[in-house]
XYZ file of C-alpha atoms in Angstrom:
624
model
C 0.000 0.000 0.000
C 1.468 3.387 -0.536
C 2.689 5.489 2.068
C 2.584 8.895 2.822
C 5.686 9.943 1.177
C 4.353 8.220 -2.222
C 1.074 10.398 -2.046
C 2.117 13.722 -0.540
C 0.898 15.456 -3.360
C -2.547 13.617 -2.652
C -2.587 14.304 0.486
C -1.122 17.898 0.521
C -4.001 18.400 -2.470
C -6.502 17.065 0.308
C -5.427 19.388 2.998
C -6.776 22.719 0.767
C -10.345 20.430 0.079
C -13.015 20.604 1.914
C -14.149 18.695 3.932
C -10.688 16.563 4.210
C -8.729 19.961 5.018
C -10.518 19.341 8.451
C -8.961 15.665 8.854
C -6.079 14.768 10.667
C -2.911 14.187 8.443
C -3.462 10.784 9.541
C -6.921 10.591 8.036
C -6.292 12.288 5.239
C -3.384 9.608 4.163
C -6.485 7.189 4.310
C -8.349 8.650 2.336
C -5.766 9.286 -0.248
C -5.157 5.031 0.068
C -9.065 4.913 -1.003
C -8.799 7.033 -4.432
C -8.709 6.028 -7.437
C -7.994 8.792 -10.460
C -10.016 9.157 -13.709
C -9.551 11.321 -16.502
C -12.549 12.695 -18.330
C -12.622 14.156 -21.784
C -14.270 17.720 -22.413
C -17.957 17.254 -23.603
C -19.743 20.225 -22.968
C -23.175 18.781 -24.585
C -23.485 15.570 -22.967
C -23.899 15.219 -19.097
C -21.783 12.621 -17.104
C -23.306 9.196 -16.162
C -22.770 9.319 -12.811
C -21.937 6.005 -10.524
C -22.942 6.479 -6.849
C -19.326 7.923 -5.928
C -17.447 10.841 -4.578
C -16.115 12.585 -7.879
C -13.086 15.261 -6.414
C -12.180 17.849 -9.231
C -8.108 17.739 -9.509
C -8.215 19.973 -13.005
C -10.707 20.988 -15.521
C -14.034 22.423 -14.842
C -17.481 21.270 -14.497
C -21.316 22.537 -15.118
C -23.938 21.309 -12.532
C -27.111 22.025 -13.998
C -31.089 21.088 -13.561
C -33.367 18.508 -15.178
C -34.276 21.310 -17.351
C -30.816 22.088 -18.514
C -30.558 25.541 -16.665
C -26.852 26.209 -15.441
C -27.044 25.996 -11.497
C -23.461 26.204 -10.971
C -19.439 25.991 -12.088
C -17.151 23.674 -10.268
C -13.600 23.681 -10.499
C -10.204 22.521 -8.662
C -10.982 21.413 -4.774
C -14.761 21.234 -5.486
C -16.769 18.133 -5.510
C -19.733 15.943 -7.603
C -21.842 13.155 -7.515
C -23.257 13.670 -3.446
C -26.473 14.100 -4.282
C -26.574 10.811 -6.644
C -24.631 9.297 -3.489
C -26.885 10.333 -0.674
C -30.339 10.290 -1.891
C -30.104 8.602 -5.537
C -30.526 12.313 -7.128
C -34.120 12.566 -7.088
C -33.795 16.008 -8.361
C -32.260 15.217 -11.645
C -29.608 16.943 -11.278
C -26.973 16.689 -14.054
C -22.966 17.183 -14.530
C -21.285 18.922 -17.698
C -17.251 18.578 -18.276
C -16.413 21.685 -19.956
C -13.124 21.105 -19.719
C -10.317 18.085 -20.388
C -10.323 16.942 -16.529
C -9.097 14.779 -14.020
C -11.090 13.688 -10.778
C -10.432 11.933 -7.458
C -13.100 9.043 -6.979
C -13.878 7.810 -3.569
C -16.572 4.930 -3.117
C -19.675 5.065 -1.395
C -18.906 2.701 1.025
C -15.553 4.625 1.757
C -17.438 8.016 2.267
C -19.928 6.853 4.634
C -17.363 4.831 6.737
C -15.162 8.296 6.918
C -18.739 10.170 7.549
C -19.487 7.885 10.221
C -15.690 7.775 11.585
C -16.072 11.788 11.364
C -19.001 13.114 11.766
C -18.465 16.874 10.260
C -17.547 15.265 7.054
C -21.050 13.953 7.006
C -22.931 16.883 7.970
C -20.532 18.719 4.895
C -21.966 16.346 2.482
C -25.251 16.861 3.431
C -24.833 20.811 3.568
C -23.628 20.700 0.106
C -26.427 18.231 -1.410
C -28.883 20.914 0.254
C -27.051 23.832 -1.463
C -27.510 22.173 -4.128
C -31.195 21.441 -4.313
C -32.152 24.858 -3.119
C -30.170 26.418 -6.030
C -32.292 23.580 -8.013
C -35.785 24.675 -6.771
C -34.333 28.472 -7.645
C -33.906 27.948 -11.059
C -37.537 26.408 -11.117
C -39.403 29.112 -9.215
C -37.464 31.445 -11.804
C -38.687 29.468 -14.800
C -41.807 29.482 -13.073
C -41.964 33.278 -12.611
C -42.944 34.322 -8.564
C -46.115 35.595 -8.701
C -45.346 38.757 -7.296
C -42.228 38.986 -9.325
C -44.848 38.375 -12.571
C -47.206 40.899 -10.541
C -44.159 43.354 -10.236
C -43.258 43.125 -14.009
C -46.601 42.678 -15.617
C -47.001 45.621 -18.259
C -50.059 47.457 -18.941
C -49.977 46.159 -22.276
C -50.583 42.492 -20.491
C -53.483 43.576 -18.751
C -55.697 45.677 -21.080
C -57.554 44.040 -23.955
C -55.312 45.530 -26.729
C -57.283 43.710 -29.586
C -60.678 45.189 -28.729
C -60.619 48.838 -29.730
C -61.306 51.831 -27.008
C -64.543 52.041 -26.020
C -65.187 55.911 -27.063
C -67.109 58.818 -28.272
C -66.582 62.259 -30.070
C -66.873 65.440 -27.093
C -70.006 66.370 -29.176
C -71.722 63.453 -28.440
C -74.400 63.813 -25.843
C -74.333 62.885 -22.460
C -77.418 60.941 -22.471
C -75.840 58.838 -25.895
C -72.779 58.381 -23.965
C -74.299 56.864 -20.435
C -75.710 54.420 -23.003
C -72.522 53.717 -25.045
C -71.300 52.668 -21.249
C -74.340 50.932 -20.569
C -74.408 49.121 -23.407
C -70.188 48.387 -23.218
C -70.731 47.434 -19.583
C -67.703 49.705 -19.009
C -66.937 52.606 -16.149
C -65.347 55.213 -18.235
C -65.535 56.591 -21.890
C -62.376 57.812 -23.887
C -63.578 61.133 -25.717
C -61.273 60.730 -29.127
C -61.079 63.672 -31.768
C -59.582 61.364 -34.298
C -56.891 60.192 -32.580
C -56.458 62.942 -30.012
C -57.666 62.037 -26.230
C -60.161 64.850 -25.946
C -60.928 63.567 -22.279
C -62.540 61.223 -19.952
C -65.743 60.953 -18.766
C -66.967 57.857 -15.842
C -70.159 56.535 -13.823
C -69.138 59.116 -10.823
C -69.240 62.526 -13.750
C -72.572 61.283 -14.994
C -73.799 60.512 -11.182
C -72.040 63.938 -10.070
C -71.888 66.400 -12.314
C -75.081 65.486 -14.725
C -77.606 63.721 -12.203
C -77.339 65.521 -9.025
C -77.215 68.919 -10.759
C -80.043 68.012 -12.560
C -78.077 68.925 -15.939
C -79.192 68.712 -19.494
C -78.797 64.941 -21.208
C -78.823 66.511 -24.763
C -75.496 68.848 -23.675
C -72.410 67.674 -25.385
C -70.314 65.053 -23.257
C -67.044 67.081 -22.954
C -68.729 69.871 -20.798
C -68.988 67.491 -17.963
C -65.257 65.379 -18.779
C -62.208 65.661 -17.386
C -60.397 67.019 -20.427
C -56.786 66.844 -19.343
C -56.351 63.773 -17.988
C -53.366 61.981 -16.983
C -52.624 58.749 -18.351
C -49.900 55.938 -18.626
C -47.518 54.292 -21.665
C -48.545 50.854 -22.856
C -45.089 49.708 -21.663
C -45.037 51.144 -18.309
C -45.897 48.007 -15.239
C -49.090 47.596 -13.069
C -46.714 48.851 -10.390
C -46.560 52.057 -12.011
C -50.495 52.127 -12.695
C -51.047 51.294 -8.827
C -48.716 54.355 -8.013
C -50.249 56.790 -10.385
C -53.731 55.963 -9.487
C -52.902 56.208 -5.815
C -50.736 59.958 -5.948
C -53.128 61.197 -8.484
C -56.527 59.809 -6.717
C -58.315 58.104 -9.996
C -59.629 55.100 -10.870
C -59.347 55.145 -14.285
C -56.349 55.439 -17.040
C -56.090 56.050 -20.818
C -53.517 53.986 -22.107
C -51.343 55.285 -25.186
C -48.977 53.793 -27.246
C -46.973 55.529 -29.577
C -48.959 58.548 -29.725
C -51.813 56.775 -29.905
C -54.947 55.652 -27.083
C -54.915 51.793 -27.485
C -57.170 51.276 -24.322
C -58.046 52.143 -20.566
C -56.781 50.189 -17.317
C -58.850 50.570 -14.394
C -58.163 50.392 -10.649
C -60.687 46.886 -11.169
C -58.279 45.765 -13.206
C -55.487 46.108 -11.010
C -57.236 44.320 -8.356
C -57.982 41.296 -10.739
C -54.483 40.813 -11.409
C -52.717 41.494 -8.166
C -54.504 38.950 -5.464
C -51.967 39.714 -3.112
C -49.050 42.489 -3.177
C -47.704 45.615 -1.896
C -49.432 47.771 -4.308
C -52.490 47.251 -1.927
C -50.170 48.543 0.883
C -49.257 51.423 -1.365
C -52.885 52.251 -1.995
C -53.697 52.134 1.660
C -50.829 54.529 2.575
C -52.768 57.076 0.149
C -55.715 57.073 1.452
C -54.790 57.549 5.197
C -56.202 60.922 6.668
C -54.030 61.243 10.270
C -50.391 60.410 11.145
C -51.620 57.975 13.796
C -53.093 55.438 11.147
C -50.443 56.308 8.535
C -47.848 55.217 10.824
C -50.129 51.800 12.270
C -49.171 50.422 8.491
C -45.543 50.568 8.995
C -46.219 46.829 10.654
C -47.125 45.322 7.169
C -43.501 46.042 5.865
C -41.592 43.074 7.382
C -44.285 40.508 6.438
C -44.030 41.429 3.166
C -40.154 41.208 3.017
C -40.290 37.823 4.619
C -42.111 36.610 2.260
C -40.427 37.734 -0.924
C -37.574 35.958 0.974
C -38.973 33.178 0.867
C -40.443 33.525 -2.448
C -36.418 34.007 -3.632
C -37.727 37.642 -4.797
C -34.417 39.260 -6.150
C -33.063 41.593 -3.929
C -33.065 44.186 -6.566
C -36.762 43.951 -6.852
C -37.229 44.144 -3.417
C -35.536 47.410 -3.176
C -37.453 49.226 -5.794
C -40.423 47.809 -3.979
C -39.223 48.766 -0.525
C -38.364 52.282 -2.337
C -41.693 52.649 -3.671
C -43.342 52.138 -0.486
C -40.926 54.647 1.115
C -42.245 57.119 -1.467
C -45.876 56.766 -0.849
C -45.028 57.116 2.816
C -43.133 60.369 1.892
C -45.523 61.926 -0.076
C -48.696 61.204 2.367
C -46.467 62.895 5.208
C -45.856 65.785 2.900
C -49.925 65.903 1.941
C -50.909 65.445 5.681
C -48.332 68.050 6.481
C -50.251 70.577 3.684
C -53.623 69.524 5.388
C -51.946 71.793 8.101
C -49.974 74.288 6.614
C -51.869 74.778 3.512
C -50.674 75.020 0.094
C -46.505 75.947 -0.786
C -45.747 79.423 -1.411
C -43.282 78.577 -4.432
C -42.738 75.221 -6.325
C -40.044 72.738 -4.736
C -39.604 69.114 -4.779
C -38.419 66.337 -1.922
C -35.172 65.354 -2.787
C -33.815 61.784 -1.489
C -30.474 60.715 -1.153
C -28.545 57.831 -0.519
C -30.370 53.850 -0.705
C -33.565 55.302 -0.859
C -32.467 57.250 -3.745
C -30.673 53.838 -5.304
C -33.641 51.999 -4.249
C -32.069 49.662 -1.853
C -33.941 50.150 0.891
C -33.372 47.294 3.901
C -34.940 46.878 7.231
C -32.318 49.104 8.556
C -32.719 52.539 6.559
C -32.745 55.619 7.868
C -33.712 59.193 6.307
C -31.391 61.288 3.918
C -33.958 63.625 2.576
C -33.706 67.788 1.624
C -35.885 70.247 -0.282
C -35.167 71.924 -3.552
C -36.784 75.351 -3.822
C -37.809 77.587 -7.122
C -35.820 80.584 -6.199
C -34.716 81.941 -3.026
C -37.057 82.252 -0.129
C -37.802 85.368 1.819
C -38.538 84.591 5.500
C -42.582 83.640 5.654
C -41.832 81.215 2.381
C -38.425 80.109 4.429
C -40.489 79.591 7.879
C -43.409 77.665 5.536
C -40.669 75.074 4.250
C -38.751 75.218 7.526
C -42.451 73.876 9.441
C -42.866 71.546 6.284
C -39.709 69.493 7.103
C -40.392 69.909 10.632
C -43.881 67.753 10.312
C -42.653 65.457 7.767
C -38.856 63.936 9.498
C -40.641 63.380 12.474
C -43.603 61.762 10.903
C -41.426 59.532 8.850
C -39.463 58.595 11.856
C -43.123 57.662 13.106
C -43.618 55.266 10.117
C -40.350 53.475 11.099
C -37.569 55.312 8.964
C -35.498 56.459 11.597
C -33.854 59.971 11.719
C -30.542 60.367 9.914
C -27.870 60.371 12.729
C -25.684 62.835 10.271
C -28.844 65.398 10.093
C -28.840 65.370 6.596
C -32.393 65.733 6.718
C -34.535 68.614 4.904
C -35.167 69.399 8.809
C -31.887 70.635 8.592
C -31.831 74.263 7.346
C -28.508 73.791 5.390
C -30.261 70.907 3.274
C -33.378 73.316 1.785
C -31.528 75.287 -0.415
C -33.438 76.644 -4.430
C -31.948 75.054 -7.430
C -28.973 77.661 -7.945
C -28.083 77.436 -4.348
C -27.861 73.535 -4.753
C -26.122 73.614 -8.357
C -23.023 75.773 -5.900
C -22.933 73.292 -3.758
C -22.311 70.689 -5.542
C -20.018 72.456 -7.660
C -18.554 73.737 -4.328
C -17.773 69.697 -3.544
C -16.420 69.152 -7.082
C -14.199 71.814 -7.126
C -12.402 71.352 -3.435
C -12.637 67.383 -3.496
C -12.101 67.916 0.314
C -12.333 65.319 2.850
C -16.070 66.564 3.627
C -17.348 66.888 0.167
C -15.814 63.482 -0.545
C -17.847 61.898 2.717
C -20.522 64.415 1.015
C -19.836 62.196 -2.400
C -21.488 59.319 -0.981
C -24.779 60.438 -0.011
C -25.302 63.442 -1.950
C -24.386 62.159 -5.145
C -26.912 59.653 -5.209
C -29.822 62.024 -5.090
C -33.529 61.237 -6.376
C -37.029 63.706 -6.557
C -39.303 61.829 -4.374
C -42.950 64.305 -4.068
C -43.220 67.279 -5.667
C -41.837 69.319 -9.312
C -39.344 66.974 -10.476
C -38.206 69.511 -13.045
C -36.659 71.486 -10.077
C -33.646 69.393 -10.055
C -33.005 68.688 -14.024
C -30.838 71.534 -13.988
C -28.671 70.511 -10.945
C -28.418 66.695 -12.511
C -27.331 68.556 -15.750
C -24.950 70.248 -14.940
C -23.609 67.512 -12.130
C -23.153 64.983 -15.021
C -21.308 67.700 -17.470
C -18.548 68.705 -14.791
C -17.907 65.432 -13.165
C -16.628 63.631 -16.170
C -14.091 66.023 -16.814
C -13.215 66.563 -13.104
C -9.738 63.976 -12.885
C -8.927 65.521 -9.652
C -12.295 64.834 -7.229
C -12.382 61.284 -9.179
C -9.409 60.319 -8.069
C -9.541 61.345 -5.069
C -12.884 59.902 -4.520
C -11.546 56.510 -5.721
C -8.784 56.750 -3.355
C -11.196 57.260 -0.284
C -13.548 54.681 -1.588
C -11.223 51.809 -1.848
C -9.974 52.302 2.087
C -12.553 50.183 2.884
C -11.828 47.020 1.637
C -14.118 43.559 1.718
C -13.018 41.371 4.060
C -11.418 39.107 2.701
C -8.193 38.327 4.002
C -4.523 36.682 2.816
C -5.472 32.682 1.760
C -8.898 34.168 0.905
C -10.199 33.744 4.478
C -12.912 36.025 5.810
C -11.547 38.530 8.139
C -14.460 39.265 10.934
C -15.340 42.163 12.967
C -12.460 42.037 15.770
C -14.342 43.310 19.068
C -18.002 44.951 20.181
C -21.249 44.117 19.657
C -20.689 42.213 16.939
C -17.527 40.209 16.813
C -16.655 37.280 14.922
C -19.428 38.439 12.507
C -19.163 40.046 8.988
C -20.406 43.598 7.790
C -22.375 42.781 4.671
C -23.222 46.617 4.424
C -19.968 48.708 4.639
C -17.708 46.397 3.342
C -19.692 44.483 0.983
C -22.733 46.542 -0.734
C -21.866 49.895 -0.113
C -18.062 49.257 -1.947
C -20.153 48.154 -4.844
C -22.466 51.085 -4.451
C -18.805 53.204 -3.990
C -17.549 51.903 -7.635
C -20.642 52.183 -9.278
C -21.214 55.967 -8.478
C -17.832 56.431 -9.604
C -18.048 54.814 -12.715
C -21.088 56.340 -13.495
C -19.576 59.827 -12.834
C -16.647 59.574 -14.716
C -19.230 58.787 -17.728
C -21.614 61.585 -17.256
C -24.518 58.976 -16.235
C -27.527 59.870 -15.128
C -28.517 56.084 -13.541
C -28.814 56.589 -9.891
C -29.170 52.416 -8.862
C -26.130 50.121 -8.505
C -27.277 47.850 -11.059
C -28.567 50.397 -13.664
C -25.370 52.251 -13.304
C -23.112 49.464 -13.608
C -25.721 48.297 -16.835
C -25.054 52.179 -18.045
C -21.698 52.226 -17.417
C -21.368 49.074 -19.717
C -23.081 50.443 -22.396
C -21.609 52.812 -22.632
C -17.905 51.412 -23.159
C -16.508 53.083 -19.402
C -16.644 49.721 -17.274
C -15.417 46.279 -18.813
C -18.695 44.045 -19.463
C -17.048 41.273 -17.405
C -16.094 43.512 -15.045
C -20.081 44.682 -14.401
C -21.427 41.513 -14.629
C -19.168 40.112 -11.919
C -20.034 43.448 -9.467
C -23.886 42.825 -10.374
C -23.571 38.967 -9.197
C -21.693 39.857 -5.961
C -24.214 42.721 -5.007
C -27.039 40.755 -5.632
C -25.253 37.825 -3.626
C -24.626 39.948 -0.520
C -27.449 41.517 -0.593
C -29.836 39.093 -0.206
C -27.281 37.496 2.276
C -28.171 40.647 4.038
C -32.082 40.908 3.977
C -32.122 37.055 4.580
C -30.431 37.771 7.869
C -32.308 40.757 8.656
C -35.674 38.813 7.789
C -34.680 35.865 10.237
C -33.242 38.728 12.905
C -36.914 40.554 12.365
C -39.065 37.166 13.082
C -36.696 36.269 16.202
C -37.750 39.804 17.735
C -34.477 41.277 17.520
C -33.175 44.717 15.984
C -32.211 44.172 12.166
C -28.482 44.799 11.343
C -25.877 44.323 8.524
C -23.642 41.373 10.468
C -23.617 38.316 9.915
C -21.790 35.385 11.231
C -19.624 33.355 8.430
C -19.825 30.653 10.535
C -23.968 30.162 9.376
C -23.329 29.475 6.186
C -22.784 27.019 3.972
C -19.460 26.078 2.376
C -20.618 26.616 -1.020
C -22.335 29.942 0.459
C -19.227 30.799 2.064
C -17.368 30.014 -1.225
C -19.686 31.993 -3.375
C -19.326 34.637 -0.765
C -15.509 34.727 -0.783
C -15.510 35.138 -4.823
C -17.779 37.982 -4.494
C -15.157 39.478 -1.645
C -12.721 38.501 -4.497
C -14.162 40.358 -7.439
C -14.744 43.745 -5.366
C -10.952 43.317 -4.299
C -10.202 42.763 -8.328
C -12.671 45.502 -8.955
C -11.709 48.440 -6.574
C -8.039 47.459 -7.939
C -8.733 48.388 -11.414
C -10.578 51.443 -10.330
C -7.772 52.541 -8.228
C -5.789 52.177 -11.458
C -7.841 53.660 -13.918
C -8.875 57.147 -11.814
C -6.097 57.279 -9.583
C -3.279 55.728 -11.723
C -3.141 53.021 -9.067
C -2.009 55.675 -6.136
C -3.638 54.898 -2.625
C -4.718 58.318 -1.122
């Protein structure tokens, strides 16, 4: 039999595998007695019959994919095959790809359950990874099976309308008394008034009950005198989310639906209600039509049950946040309307700016405000005082809905953060221009800035000019690369996971500051250098791709580990929510999986690789 000498490069191989790394030297000798070594050919198109063994990758690469053919994932040096098929006879249907010429380690069944038996860990391993495995397997079939809120989310307006039937509509001239009957006869709610193509207006049951009926008014009067003959309406393309959200800020019931110009059709608040059984839009409705802070803030409770179960419904995180963001806004904007209720209407136009993840739309448990105010022109003191008791009623009342106050003050609360557009467009040239310490703190908040209630026009201007000075501004780049990549992932030397080192949370990991928010760091930064006006993570690393300033493989990579550690993050925070305690960022390495903990380290990995090239390309590789 061979001895260890004759298989030290087995056994020194085994010592950087899991789970024989964990094996005395001893034991791992053993096991290197019990291999046998097979080489298999590259065949990308035809899976691997596989025998109830222990398959060890020593070179080449691997696919694992489902029944269904859908790539699960890539295995290469040190990783391992075949456990499922060995534990459990692969009910799954799981199936193995060689992609590449390769040679494999084989250990018997019989061998791996006397070592699982002889060392228990080993056999809790294989059983970790053969449910990593199925779990990414019932992923990929939830996916091809579309969540139904994540069809919900995505469902256009196009999907929901009948776009073969043609409008049901009338002329303006046509009288009211023809028109109730048109309706009657259509069994419809509303009536399109068309002037050839041209939306001339809308009229519905509650004008004719309303306006005709109850002031007694002439049937034989044309229909337009009692329509609404400006009305808003939505884009074929645009999703029921967007419907929901327009209804609900605007207060109808009813929208014309145009494509290209033209009205194809009319979605109703009925129809929403068919096709969403149930979803957040229903929360987002009932945050609209709350008339006191006290019951505004009551619905702040429905929030976690509805992130725990797009958790378990594998929502993607991404969604989530522009969910979570969109329920953020309606909150917002029924503080701001409550607020009015008060202190009447604004003496100038202005707009709520937000900054930061509710700006990017990745909202967690554990958000807190970065708001301000953008105001037409300067204010003299009473318009000053009215915006001054605005932000007054609204940062407390949000902090009353659960989004707690900023600990920075940057809050529109704040009288430095209510500035008009030019004072704004200074400031922000101010933090261009110095690249100080400050504005470079500044650069991560401020920079990610979105119009959350009011004129949205306000702050084209500022964006404009923003995105034409920043691309040509070498200096604040690279200095703002240079503070961004101080923080580092951590991941330390032999790629192991370096942990928090003392307080509250020791031993754990901080998914937030040194995972997400470096993504969040080299996204911004990318998109600045390229004049983009994205304001997301993904959408600015999808921008920045387009549009030739960040290598495709290079954004791909950064969109897989942010979507990875985020929903590392809100999976923790979902589980810390239902155990009764406070939500945070850690979490503990230990919890995982190897093949999470693997995934997790590559992700560490590519933000390392990422931040590097950054450093290099904006900084010419100088640390700051």
């Amino acid at each position: 039999m061979s001895n260890a000498d004759d298989l030290k490069d087995v056994i020194d191989f085994l010592a950087e595998t899991l789970p024989f790394s964990a094996l005395p030297a001893d034991s791992r000798l053993e096991v290197a007695q019990k291999l046998s070594v097979d080489y298999i050919p590259r065949h990308a198109n035809q899976p691997l019959a596989l025998a109830p063994t222990l398959y060890i990758i020593r070179t080449g690469a691997f696919e694992l994919r489902s029944a269904d053919g859908e790539l699960l994932d890539r295995l290469g040096e040190h990783d391992l095959f075949g456990i499922n098929t060995l534990l459990n006879g692969n009910p799954e249907g799981l199936t193995v790809y060689p992609i590449e010429d390769a040679l494999v380690y084989k250990l018997s069944a019989d061998s791996v359950k006397a070592f699982s038996a002889q060392f228990e860990p080993m056999g809790d391993f294989f059983q970790q990874v053969s449910s990593q495995r199925n779990r990414l397997n019932r992923l990929a079939r939830n996916r091809q099976a579309k969540p139904k809120l994540e069809t919900q989310l995505t469902q256009s307006v196009r999907d929901v309308i009948t776009a073969d039937a043609a409008p049901v509509a009338c002329s303006p001239g046509t009288p009211i008394q023809q028109a109730a009957q048109l309706m009657r006869d259509q069994r419809v709610s509303s009536l399109m008034l068309l002037d050839g193509d041209t939306l001339g207006g809308i009229v519905t049951d509650r004008d004719i009950r309303n306006r005709v009926v109850a002031e007694g008014l002439d049937l034989q009067l044309p229909v337009a005198k009692i329509a609404t003959t400006d009305p808003i309406f939505i884009d074929a393309g645009a999703l029921l989310f967007d419907a929901q959200k327009m209804m609900s800020q605007h207060r109808v019931h009813h929208l014309p639906v145009m494509e290209q110009g033209r009205v194809i059709g009319m979605i109703t608040a009925t129809d929403l209600v068919r096709a969403q059984q149930v979803s957040p839009l229903f929360l987002i409705d009932d945050i609209q039509r709350q008339h006191d802070l006290d019951s505004l803030a009551e619905l702040r409770h429905r929030v976690p049950a509805l992130i725990h179960n797009w958790v378990q419904a594998d929502i993607s995180p991404v969604e989530m946040g522009r969910v979570l963001a969109a329920i953020g806004d309606a909150f917002v904007q029924r503080c701001i309307a409550l607020a009015q209720q008060e202190l009447g209407e604004a003496p100038m136009r202005f707009a709520w700016l937000a900054f930061g993840s509710q700006a990017r739309m990745d909202q967690t448990f554990a958000s807190d405000q970065d708001n301000a105010l953008i105001l037409e022109r300067e204010p003299n003191q009473p318009e000053a005082d009215y915006f001054r008791h605005l932000a007054n009623w609204v940062c407390p009342a949000l902090a009353k809905c659960g989004y707690v106050l900023c600990p920075g003050d940057i809050m529109a609360s704040n009288p430095n953060w209510r500035m008009s557009v030019a004072g704004w467009q200074a400031r922000f040239n101010e933090w261009i221009d110095e690249a100080s310490p400050k504005s470079l703190l500044n650069s991560s908040i401020f920079f990610d800035l979105r119009v959350i209630d009011g004129d949205a026009d306000l702050l084209t201007p500022v964006q404009k000019n923003l995105l034409a000075r920043t691309p040509k501004a070498d200096l604040f780049l690279a200095l703002m690369t240079q503070t961004a990549v101080r923080n580092r992932p951590p991941l330390g030397f032999f790629r192991r996971f370096v942990v928090e080192s003392g307080g509250a949370h020791e031993d754990a990991l901080d998914l937030k500051h040194r995972g997400v928010a470096l993504i969040n760091d080299l996204a911004r930064i990318h998109a600045l250098a390229g004049g983009i006006s994205a304001v997301g993570t993904h959408a600015r690393l999808q921008a920045a791709m387009d549009a030739g300033v960040l290598e495709a493989d290079v954004a791909h990579s950064l969109m897989e580990a942010w979507h990875l550690i985020a929903a590392l993050r809100i999976e923790e925070q979902s589980e810390a929510v239902r155990r009764g305690e406070t939500p945070t960022s850690f979490l503990d390495p230990d919890a995982l999986s190897p093949l999470t903990r693997a995934h997790l380290k590559d992700a560490f990995g590519t933000i390392q690789e990422a931040q590097q090239m950054a450093l290099q390309r904006y900084a010419r590789g100088q640390y700051g």
